[in-house]
CSV table of C-alpha atoms and ligand atoms in Angstrom, one decimal:
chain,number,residue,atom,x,y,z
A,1,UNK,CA,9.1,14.1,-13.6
A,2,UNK,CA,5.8,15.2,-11.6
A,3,UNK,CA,6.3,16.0,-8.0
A,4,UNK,CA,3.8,15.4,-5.3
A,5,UNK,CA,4.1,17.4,-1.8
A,6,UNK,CA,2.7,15.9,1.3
A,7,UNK,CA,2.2,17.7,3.9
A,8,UNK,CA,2.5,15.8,7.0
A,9,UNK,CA,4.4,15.8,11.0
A,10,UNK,CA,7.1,15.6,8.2
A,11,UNK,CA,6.6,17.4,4.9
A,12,UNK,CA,8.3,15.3,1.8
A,13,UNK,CA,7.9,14.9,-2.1
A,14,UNK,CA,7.0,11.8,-3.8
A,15,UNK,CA,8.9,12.1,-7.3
A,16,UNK,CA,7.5,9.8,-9.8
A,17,UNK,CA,8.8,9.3,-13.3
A,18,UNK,CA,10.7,7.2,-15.8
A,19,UNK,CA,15.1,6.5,-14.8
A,20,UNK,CA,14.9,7.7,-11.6
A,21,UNK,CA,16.4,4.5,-10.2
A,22,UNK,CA,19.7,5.6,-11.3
A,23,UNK,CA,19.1,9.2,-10.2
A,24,UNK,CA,18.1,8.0,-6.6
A,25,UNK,CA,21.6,9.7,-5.0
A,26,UNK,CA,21.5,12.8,-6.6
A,27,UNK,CA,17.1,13.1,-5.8
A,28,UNK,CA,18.4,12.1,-2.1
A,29,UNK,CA,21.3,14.3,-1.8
A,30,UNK,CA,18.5,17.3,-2.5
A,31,UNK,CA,16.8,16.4,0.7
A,32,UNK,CA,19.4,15.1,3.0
A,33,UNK,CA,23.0,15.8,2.9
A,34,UNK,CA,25.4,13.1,2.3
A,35,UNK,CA,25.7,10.8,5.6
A,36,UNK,CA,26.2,7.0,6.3
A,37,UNK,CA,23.2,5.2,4.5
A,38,UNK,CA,21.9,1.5,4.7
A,39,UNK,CA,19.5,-0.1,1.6
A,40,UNK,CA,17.3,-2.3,2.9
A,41,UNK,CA,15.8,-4.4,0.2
A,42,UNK,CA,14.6,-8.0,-0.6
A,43,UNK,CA,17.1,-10.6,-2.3
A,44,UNK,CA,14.3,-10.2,-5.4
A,45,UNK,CA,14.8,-6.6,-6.1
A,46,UNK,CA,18.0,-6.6,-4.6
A,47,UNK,CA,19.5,-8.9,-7.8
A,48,UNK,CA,17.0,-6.2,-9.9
A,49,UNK,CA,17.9,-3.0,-8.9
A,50,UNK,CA,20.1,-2.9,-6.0
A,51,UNK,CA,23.8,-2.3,-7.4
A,52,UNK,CA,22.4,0.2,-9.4
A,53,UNK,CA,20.5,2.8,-6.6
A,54,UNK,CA,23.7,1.8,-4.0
A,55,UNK,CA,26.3,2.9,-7.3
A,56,UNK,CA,23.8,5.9,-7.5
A,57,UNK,CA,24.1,7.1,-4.2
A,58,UNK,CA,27.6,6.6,-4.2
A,59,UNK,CA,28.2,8.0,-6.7
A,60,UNK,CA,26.2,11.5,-5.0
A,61,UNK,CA,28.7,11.3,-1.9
A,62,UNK,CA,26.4,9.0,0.6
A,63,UNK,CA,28.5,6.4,2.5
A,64,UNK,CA,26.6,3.1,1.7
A,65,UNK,CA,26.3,-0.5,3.2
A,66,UNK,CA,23.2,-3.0,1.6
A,67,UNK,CA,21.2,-5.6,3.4
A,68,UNK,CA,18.6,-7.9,1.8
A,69,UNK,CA,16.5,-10.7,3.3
A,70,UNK,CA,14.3,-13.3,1.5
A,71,UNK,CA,11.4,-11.9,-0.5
A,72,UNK,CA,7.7,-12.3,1.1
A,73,UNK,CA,5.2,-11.4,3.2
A,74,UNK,CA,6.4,-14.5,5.4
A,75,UNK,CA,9.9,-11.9,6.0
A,76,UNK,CA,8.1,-9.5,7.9
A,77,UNK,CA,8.6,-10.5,11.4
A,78,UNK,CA,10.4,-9.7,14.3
A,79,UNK,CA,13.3,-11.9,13.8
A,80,UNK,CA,14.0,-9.8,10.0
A,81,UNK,CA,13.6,-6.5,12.0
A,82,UNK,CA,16.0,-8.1,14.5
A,83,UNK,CA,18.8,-8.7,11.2
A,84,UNK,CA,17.8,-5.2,9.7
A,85,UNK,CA,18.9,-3.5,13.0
A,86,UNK,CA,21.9,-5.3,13.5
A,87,UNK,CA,22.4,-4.4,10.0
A,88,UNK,CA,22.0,-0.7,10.8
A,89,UNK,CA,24.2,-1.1,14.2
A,90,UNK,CA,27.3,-2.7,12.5
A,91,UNK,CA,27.3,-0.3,9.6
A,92,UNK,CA,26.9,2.2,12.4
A,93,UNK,CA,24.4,4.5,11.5
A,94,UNK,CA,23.9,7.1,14.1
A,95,UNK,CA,20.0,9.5,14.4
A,96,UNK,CA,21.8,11.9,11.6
A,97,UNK,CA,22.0,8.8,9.0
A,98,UNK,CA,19.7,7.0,6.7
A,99,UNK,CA,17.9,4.0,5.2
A,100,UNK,CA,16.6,3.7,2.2
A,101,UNK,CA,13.9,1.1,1.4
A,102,UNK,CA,14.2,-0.2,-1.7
A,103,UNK,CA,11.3,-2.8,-2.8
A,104,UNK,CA,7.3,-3.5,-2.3
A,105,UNK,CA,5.3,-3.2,0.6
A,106,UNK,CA,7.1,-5.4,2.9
A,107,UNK,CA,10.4,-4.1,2.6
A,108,UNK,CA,8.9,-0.1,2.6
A,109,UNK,CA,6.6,-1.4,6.2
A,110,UNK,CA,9.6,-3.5,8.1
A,111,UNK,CA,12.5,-0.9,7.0
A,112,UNK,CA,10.1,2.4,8.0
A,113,UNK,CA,9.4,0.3,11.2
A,114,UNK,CA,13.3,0.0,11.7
A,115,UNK,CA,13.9,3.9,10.8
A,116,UNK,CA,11.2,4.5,13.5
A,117,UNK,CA,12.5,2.9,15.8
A,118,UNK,CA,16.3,3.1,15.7
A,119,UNK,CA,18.2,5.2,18.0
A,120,UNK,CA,14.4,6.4,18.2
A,121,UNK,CA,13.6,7.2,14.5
A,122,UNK,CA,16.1,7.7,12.2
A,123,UNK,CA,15.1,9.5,8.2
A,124,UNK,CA,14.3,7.0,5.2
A,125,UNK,CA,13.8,7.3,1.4
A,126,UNK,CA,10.9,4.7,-0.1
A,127,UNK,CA,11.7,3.7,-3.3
A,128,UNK,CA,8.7,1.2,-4.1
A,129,UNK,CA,9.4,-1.3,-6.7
A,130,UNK,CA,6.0,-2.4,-7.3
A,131,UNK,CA,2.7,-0.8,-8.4
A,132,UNK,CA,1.3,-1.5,-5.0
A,133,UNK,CA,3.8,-0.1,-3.0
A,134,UNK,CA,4.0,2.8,-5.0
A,135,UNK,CA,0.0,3.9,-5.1
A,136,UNK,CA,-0.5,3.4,-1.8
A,137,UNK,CA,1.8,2.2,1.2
A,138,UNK,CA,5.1,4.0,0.5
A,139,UNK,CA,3.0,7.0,1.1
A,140,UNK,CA,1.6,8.2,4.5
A,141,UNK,CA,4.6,6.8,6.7
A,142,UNK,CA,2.3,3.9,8.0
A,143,UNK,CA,4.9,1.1,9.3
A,144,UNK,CA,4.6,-2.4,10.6
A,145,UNK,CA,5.6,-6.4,11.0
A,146,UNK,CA,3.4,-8.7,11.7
A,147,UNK,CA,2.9,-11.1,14.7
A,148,UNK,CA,1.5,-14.4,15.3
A,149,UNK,CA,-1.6,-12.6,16.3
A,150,UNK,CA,-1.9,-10.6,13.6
A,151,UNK,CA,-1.2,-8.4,10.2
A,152,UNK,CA,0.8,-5.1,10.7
A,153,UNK,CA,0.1,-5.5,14.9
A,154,UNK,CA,3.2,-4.0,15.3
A,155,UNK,CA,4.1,-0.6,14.3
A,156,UNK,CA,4.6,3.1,14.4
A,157,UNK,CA,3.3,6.4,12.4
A,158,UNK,CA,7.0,7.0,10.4
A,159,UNK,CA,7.1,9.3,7.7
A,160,UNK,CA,9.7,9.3,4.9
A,161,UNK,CA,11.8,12.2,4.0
A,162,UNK,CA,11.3,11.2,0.1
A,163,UNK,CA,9.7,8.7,-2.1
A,164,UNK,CA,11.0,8.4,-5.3
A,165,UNK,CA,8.8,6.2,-7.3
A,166,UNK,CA,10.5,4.7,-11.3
A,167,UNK,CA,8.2,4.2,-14.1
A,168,UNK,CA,9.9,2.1,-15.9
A,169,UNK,CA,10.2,-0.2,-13.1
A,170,UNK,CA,6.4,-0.5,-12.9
A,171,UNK,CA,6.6,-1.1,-16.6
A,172,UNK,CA,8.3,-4.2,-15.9
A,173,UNK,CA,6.6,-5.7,-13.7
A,174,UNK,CA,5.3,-9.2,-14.1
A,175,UNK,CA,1.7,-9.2,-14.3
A,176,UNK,CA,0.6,-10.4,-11.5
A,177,UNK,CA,2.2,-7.6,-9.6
A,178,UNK,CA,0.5,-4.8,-11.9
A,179,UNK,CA,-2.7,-6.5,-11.2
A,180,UNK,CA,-1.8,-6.5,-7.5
A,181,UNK,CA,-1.4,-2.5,-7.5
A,182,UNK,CA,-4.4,-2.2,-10.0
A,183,UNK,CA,-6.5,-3.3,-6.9
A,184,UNK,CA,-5.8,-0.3,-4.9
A,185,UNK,CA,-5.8,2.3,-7.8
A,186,UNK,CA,-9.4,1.1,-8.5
A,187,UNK,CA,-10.3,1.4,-4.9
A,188,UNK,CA,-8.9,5.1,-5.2
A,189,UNK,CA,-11.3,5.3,-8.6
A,190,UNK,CA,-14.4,3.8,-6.5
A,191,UNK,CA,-13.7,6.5,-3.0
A,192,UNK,CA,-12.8,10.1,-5.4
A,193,UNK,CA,-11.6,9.8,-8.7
A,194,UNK,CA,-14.3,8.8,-11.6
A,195,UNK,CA,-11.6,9.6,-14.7
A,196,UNK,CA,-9.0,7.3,-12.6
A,197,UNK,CA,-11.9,4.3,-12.6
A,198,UNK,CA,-12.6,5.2,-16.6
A,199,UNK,CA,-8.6,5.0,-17.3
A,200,UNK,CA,-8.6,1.7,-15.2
A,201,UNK,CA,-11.6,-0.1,-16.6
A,202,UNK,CA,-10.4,0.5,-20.0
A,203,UNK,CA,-7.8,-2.0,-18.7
A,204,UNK,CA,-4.8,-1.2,-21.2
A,205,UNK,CA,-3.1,2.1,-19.2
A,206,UNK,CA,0.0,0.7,-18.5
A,207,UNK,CA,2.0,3.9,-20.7
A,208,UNK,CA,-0.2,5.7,-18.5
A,209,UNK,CA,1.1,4.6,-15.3
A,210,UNK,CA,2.8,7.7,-14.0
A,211,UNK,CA,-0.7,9.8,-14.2
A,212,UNK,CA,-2.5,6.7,-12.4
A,213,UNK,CA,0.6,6.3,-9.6
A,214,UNK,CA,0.2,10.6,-9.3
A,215,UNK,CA,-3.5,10.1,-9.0
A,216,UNK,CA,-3.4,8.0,-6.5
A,217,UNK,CA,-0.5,9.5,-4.5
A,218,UNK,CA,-2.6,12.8,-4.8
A,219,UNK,CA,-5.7,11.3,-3.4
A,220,UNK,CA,-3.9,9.6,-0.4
A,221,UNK,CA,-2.1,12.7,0.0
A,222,UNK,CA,-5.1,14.9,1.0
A,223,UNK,CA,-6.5,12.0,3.2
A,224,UNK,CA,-3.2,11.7,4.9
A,225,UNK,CA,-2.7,15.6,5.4
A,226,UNK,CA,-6.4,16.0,6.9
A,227,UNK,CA,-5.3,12.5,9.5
A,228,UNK,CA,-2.3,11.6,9.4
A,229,UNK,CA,-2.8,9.2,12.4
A,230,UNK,CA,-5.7,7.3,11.5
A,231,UNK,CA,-8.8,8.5,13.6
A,232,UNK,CA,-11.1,10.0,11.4
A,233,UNK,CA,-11.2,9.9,7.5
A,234,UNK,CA,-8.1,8.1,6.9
A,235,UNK,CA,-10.3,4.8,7.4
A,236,UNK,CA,-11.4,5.7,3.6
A,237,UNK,CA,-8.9,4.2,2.6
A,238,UNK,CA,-10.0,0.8,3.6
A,239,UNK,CA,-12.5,0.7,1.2
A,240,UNK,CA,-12.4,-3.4,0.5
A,241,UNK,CA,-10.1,-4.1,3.0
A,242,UNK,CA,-12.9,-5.2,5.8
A,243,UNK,CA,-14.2,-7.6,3.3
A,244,UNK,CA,-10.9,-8.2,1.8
A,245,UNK,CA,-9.2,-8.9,5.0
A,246,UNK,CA,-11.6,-11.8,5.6
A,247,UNK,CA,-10.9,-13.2,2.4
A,248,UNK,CA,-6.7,-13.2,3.3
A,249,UNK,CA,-7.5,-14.5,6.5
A,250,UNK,CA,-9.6,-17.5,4.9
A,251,UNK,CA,-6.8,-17.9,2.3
A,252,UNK,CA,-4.0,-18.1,5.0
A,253,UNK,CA,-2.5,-15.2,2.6
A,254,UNK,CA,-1.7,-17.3,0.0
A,255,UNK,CA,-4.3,-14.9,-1.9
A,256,UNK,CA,-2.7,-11.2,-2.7
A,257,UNK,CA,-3.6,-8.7,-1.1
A,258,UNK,CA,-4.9,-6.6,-4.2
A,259,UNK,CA,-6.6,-10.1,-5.4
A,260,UNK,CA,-8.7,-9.6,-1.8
A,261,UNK,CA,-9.2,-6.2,-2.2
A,262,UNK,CA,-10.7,-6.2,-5.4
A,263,UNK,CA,-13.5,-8.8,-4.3
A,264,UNK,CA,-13.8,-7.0,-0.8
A,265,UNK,CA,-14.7,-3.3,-3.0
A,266,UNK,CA,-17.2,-5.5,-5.4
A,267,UNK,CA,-18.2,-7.1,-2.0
A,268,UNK,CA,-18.4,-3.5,-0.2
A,269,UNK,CA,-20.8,-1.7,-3.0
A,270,UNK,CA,-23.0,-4.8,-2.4
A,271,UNK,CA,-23.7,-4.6,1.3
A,272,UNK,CA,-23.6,-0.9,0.2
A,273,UNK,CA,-26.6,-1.6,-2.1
A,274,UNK,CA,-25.4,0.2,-4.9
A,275,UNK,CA,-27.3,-0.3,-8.2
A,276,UNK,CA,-26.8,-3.3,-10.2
A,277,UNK,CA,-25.5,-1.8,-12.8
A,278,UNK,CA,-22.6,0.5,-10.8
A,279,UNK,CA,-22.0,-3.0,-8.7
A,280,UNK,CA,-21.2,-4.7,-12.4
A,281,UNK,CA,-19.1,-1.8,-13.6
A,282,UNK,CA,-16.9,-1.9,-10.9
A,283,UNK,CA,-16.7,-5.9,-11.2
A,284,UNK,CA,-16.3,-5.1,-14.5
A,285,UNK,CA,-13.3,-3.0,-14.5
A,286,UNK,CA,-11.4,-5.6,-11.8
A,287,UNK,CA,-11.6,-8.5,-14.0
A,288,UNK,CA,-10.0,-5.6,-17.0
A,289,UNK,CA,-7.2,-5.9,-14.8
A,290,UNK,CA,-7.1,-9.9,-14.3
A,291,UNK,CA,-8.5,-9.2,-10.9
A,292,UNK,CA,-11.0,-11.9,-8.8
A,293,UNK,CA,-14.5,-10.8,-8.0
A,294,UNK,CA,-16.1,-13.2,-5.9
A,295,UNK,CA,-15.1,-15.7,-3.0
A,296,UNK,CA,-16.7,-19.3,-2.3
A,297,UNK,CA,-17.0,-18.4,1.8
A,298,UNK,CA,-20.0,-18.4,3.5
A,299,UNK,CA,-21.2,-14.8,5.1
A,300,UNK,CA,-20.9,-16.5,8.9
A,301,UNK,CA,-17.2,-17.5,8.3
A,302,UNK,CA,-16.8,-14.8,6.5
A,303,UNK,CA,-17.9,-12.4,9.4
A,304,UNK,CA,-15.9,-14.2,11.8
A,305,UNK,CA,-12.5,-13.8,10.2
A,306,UNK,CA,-13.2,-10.3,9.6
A,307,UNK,CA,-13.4,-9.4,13.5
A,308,UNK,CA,-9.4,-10.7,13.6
A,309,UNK,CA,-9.0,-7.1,11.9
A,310,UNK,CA,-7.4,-4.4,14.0
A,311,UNK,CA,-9.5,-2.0,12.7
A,312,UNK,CA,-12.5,-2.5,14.7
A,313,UNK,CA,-12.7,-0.1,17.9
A,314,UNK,CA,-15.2,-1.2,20.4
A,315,UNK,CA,-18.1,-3.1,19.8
A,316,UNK,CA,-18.4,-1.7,16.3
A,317,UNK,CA,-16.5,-1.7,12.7
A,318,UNK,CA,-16.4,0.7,9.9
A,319,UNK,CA,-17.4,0.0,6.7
A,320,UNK,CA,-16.4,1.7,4.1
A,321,UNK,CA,-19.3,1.9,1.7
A,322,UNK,CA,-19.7,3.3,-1.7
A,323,UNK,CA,-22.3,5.8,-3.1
A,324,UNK,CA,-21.2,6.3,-6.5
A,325,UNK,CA,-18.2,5.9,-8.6
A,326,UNK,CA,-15.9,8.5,-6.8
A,327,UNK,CA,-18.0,8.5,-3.6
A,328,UNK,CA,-18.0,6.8,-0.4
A,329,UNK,CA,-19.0,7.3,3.0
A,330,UNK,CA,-18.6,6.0,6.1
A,331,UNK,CA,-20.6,3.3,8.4
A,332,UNK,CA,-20.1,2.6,12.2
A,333,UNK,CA,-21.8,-1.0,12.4
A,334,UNK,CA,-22.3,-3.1,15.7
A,335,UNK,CA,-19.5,-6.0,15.0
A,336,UNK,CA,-22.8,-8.3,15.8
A,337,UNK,CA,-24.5,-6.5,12.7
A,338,UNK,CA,-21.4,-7.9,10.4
A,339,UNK,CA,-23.0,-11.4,9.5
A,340,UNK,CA,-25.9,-9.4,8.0
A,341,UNK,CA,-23.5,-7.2,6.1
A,342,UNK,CA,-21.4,-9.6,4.3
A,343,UNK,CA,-25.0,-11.8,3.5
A,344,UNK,CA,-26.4,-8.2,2.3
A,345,UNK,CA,-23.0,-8.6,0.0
A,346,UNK,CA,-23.3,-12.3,-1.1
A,347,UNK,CA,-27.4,-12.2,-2.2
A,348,UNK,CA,-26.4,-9.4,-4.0
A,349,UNK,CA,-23.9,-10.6,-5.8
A,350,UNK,CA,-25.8,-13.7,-6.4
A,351,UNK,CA,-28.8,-11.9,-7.8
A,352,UNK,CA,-25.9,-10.3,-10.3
A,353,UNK,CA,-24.5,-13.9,-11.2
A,354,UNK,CA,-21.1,-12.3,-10.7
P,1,LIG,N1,-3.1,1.8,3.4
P,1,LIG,C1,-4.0,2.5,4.2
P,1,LIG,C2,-3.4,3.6,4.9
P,1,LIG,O1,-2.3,4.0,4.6
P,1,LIG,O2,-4.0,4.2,5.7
């Protein structure tokens, strides 16, 4: 089992290795003594995996109650938040009690967001069931729903007390959902890690997938420890996601999010004006991993749906923009300046024949 520390407001391990599903009570019980303890999952993962992590911590002494609510992005709202704290209130979790998120990114963002903001912020455990969830958002306590006006509008800095991350549930993923997650570990290949990008492109790691989960957590570790609330460097880690974003907007999210982010990174070291060659590499390795590479969208619409994203601060955005394979740096722009960017993007990839 490898064991990655971050150190954050609050300082936890993310364990990743193979069986630790059924090991999730005894893992917990190391960080938090036994108390009253509600999974939140999805009715997916909760047919999957949930007898077995509530019979787990159980079993370790932890006094547990379940709830699961229909699987998809389209679940995290208010009115599932709503259910999840009733949930917590009738099996009467007090601030000394726990949740445990059990599932992808939406059960990890709307269960943190309950944790945070129950009886004002009560512990969790993440215990991310897909490759996604487990390279980059059970990690760095960023929680949220999502409103009519918006993705992840609604939210709060929550960290967990433990992530606890199964191999062999990654392994058996369909996939569609490793290619999801691949997304994001290339993106963390593109920003720092050139041997990550090599094990990637190669396209066949999947007995590998512990050292490319610890790589990742590892990298988004360090970013989150040097700003943990998102004012400085963190916004590395939207490489792709300015450009992606767009492309989820113009999709009405019926695209995935990895899917977007892998054409908003190829997108990204075009505008960048990165050399052919490292622009095709990285195009290269996303369609290794079944991955999309271009969109049909004009740069103007384009544009446009990219200032819906939160991100932007002012009259300006920041790009994320890539130097090298492992190096990126970043670019305040004028949000007027954004048409320009995302035509910079399109010509080039044009020019390619991407
Ligand atoms: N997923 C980006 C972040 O955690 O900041």
């Amino acid at each position: 089992m490898r064991k990655i520390h971050v150190n954050a407001s609050t300082e936890y391990d993310v364990l990743i290795g193979e069986g630790l599903i059924d090991k999730a009570g005894e893992l917990t019980k190391k960080v938090v003594m036994p108390c009253k303890c509600l999974i939140v999952t999805d009715d997916t993962v909760d047919e999957l995996y949930g007898d077995r992590v509530q019979i787990s911590l159980s079993y370790a002494g932890f006094d547990v109650s379940r709830f699961a609510f229909p699987a998809g992005e389209a679940s995290k709202n208010l009115s599932t938040l709503s259910d999840i704290l009733d949930a917590m209130g009738e099996a009467g979790l007090s601030r000394s009690d726990l949740i445990v998120a059990l599932g992808g990114g939406v059960v990890g963002d709307i269960a943190g967001f309950a944790a945070a903001i129950y009886t004002r912020g009560i512990r969790f455990v993440q215990i991310p069931t897909t490759l996604l969830a487990a390279v980059d958002s059970s990690v760095g306590g960023k929680t949220a729903i999502d409103m009519p006006f918006g993705k992840n509008m609604v939210g709060a800095f929550h960290q967990p007390v433990l992530v606890i991350t199964d191999t062999d549930v990654l392994r058996d993923l369909p996939a569609l959902q490793l290619s999801n997650g691949a997304a994001e570990a290339i993106k963390c290949g593109v920003l720092n890690d050139p041997d990550l990008f090599a094990l990637l492109e190669a396209g066949d790691w999947l007995e590998q997938v512990d050292t490319v989960v610890a790589r990742c957590v590892t990298y988004k570790r360090d970013v989150v420890a040097g700003d943990e609330f998102d004012t400085g460097n963190r916004a590395f880690l939207n490489l792709g996601h300015t450009f992606g974003h767009a492309i989820e907007h113009l999709s009405h999210f019926t695209m995935l999010h990895g899917q977007a982010v892998a054409i908003g990174t190829v997108m990204a070291a075009s505008a960048a004006g990165c050399p052919g060659k490292m622009i095709r590499r990285i195009a290269d390795c996303m369609k290794a991993n079944d991955l999309p590479v271009r969109c049909q969208c004009d740069a103007a619409t384009l544009a446009k749906a990219a200032l819906s994203d939160k991100k932007r601060s002012g009259g300006k955005i920041t790009l994320v923009l890539p130097d090298a394979i492992g190096q990126c740096h970043l670019e305040k722009v004028p949000v007027a300046e954004l048409p320009l960017w995302f035509e910079r993007a399109l010509t080039a990839q044009e020019a390619l024949k991407l």
